[in-house]
GROMACS .gro file of C-alpha atoms in nm:
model
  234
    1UNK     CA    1  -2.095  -0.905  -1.947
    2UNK     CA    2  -2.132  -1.138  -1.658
    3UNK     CA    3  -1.809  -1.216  -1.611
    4UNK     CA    4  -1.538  -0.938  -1.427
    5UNK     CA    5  -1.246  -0.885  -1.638
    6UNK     CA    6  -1.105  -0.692  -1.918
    7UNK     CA    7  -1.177  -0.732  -2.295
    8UNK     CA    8  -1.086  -0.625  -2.587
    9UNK     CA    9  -1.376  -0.550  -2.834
   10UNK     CA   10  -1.279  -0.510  -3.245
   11UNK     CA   11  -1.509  -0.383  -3.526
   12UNK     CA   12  -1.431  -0.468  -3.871
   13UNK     CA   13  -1.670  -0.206  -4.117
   14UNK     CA   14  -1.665  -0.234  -4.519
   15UNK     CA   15  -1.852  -0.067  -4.782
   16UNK     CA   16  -1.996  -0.172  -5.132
   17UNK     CA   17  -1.651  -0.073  -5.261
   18UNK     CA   18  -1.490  -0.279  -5.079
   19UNK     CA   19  -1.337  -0.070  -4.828
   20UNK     CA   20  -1.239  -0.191  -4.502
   21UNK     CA   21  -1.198  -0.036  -4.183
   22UNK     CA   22  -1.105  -0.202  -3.826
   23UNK     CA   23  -1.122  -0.013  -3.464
   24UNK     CA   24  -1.061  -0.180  -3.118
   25UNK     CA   25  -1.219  -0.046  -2.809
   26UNK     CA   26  -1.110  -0.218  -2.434
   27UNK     CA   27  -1.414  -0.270  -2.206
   28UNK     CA   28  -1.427  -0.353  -1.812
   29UNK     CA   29  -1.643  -0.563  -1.688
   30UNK     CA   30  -1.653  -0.539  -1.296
   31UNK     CA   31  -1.841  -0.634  -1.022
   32UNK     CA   32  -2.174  -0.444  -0.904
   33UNK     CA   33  -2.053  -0.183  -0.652
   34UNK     CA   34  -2.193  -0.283  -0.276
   35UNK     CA   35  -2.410  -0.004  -0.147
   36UNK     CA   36  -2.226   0.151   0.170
   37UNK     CA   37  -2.435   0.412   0.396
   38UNK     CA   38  -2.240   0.708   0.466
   39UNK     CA   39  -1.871   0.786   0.409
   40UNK     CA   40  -1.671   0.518   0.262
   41UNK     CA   41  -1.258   0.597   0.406
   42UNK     CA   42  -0.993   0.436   0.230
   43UNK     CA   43  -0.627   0.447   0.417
   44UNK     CA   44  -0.358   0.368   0.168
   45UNK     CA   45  -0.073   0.263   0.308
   46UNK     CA   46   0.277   0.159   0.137
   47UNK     CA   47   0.556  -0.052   0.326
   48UNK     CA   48   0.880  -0.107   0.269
   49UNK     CA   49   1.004   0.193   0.090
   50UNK     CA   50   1.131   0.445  -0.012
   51UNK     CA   51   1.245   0.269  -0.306
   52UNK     CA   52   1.301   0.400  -0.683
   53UNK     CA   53   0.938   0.408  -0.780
   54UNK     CA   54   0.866   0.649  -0.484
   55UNK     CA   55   0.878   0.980  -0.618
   56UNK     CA   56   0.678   0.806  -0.968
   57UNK     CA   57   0.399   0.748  -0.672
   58UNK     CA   58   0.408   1.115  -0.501
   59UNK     CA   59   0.326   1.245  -0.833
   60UNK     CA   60   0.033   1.064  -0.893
   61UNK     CA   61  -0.106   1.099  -0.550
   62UNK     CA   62  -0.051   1.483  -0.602
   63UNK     CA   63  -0.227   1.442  -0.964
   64UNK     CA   64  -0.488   1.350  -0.766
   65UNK     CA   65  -0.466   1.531  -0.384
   66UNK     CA   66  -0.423   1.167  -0.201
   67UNK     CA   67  -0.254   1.167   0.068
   68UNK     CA   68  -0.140   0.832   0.163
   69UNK     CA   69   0.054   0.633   0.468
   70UNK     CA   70   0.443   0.543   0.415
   71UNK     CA   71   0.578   0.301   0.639
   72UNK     CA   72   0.928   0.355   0.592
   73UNK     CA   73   1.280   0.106   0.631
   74UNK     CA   74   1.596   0.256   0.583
   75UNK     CA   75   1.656  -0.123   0.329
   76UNK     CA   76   1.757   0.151   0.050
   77UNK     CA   77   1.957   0.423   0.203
   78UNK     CA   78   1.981   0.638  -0.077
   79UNK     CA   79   1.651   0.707  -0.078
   80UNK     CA   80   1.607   0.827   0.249
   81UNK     CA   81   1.520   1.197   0.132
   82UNK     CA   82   1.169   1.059  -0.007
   83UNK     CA   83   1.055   1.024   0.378
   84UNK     CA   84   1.107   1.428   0.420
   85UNK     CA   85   0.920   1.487   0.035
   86UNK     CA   86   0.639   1.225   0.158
   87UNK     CA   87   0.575   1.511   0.503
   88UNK     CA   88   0.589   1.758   0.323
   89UNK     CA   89   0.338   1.699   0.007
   90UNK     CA   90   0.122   1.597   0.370
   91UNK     CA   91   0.155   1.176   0.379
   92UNK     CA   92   0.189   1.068   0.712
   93UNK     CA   93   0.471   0.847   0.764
   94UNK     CA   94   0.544   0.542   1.071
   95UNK     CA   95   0.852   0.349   1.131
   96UNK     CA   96   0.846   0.048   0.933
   97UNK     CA   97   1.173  -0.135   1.035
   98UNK     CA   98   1.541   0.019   0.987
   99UNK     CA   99   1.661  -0.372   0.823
  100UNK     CA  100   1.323  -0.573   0.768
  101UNK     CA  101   1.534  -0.843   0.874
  102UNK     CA  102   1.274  -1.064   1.074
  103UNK     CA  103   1.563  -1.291   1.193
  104UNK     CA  104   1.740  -0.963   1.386
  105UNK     CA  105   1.458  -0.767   1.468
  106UNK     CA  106   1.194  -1.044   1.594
  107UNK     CA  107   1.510  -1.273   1.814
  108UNK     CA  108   1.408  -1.016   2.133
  109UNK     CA  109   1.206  -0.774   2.232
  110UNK     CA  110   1.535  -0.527   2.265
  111UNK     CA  111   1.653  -0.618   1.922
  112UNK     CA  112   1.284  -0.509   1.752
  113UNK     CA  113   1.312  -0.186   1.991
  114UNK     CA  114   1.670  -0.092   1.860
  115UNK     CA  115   1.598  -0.153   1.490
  116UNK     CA  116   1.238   0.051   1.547
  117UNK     CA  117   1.477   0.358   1.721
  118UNK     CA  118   1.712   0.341   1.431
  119UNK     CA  119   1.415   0.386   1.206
  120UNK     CA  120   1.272   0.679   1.424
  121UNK     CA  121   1.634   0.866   1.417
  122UNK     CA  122   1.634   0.843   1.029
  123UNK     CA  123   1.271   0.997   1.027
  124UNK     CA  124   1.306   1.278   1.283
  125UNK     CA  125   1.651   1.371   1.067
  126UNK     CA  126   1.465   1.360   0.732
  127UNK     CA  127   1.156   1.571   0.913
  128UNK     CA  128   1.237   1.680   1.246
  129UNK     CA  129   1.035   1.510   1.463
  130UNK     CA  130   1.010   1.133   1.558
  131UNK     CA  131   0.689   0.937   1.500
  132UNK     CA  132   0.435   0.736   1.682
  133UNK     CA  133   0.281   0.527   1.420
  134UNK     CA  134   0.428   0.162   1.356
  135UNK     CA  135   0.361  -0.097   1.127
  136UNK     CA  136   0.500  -0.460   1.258
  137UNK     CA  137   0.723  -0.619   0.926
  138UNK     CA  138   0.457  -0.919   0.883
  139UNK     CA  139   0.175  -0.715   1.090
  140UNK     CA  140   0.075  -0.751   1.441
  141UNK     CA  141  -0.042  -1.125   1.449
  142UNK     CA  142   0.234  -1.242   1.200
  143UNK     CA  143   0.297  -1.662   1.258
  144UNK     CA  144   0.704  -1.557   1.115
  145UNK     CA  145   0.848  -1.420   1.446
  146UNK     CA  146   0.765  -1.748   1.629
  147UNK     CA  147   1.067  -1.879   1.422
  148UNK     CA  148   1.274  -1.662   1.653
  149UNK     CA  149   1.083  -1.591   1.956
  150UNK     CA  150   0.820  -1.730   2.075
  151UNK     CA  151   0.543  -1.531   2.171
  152UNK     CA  152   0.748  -1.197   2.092
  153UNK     CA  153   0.443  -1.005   1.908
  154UNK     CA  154   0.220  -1.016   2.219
  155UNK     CA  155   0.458  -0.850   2.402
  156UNK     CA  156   0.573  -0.592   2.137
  157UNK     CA  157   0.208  -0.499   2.100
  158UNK     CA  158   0.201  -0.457   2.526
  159UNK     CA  159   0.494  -0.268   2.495
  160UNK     CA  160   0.434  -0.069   2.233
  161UNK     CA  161   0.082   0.051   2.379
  162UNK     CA  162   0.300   0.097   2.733
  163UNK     CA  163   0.467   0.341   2.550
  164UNK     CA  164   0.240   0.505   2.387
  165UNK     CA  165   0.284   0.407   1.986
  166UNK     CA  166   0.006   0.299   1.783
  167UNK     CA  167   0.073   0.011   1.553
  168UNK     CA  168  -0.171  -0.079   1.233
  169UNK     CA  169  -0.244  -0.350   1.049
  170UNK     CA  170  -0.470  -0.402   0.732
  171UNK     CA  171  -0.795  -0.521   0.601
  172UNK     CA  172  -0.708  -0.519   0.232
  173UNK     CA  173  -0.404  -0.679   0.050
  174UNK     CA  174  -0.348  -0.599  -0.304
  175UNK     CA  175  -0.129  -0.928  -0.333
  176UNK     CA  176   0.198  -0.711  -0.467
  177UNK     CA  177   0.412  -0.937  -0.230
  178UNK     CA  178   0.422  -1.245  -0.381
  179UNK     CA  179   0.089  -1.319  -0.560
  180UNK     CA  180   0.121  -1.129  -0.835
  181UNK     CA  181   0.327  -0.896  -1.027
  182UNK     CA  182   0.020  -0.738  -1.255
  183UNK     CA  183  -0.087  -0.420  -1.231
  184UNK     CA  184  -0.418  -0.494  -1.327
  185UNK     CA  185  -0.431  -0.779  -1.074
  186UNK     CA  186  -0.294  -0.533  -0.800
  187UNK     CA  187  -0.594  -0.280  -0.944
  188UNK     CA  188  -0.849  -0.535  -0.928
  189UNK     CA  189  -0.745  -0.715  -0.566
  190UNK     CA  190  -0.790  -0.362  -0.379
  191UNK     CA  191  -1.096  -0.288  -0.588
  192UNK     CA  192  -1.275  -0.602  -0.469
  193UNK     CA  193  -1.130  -0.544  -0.138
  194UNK     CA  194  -1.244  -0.230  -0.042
  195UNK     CA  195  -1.618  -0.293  -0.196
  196UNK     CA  196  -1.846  -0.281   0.048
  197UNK     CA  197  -1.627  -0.169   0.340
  198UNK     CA  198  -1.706   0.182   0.497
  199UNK     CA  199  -1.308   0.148   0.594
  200UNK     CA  200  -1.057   0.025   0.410
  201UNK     CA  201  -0.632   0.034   0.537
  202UNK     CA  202  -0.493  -0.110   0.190
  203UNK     CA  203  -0.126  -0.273   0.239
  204UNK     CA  204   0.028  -0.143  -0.052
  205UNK     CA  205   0.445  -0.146  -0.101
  206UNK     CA  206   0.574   0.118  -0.324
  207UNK     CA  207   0.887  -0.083  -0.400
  208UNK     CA  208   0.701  -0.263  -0.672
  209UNK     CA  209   0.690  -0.105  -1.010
  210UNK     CA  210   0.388  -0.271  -1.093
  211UNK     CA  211   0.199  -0.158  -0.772
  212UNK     CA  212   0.318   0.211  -0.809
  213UNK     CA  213   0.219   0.147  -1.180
  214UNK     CA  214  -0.179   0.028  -1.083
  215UNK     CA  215  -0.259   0.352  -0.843
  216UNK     CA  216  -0.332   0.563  -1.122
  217UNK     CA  217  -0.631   0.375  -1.242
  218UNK     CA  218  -0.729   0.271  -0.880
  219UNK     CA  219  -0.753   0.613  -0.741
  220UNK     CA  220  -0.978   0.730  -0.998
  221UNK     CA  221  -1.183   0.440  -0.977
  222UNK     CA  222  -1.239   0.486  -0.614
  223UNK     CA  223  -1.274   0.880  -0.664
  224UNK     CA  224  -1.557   0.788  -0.894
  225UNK     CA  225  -1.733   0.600  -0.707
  226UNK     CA  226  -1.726   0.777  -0.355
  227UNK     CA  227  -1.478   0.690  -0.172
  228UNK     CA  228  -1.210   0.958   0.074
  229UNK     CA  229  -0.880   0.919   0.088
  230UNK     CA  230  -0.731   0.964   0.462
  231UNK     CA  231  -0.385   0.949   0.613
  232UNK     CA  232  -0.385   0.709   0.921
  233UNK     CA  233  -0.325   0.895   1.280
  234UNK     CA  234  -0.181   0.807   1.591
   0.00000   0.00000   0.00000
């Protein structure tokens, strides 16, 4: 019981007879919840889609009335509809990239600016309207972009305040890009992430089966113990 993780308990019964019965039962063990004063906000956010496990997500944040954040990249064309169904069950949604190809986008500022317009177009023609909300492939600070120009995200960032966007970044990972492929690992990552924080903006990428397939039990784990579900804003 002192140590977090999952375990599977099994109880073997028999009578005078010599009857047998055997049940199993799975217990969690996790660790103490942090006490946090006052609302506790969790942003989930999901990059890189929409992919094929997109609409599998929707209907598990409708299950539960979640409304999440899609950053959105036009890498899987075909899917391009899910950016008009994510408005309107009431996600918000921010350009991602139109290729989340860091070698074209980051080589100059005009080349991130044309991929990010791209993006835009495919949004306000799946919903109307253009956004205002970005997400930086790698985030705002990323060490990646130097590869192809240096110093390139301090000036994105100056530029992209100059013109009035609002870019976002995270202070949770649930490790789906390259750490793990477990649900149960993604479940317990944002879990112990988002303890003790009275905001959370969870990276999330709903291109990963196994991420879209942890959000069940992670949203009603954080439902049950206090915690709001908010759609970032510019």
């Amino acid at each position: 019981t002192e140590t977090e993780g999952e375990y599977t308990l099994t109880y073997r019964v028999s009578d005078s007879w010599g009857n047998e019965a055997v049940a199993e039962r799975t217990v969690e063990v996790v660790d103490e919840v942090l006490p946090v004063e006052g609302e506790k906000i969790i942003f989930l956010t999901f990059d890189d889609g929409p992919g094929p496990y997109t609409e599998k997500l929707l209907g598990i944040l409708d299950q539960y009335d979640v409304k999440a954040t899609f950053f959105v990249t036009n890498v899987r064309p075909k899917y391009q509809t899910c950016i008009a169904k994510e408005v309107r069950a009431g996600h918000a949604v921010g350009v991602h990239s139109f290729s989340h190809e860091y070698r074209k986008i980051y080589r100059s500022e005009a080349a991130y600016w044309s991929d990010f317009n791209r993006m835009n177009d495919i949004i306000k023609k799946q919903t109307g309207k253009p956004v205002t909300l970005l997400r930086f492939p790698g985030g705002s600070s990323n060490t990646v972009s130097r590869n192809y120009k240096e110093g390139i995200m301090k000036r994105l960032a100056k530029q992209a305040d100059a013109k009035g966007l609002t870019y976002v970044d995270w202070n949770v990972y649930d490790g789906d890009a390259g750490e793990t492929t477990s649900p149960h690992q993604v479940y317990k990552n944002i879990i112990r992430g988002v303890k003790g924080r009275k905001k959370s903006i969870v990276l999330c990428h709903d291109v990963k089966s196994y991420t879209v397939n942890a959000m069940d039990r992670t949203i009603r784990w954080c439902l049950a113990h206090g915690y709001t579900f908010k759609v970032l804003e510019p």
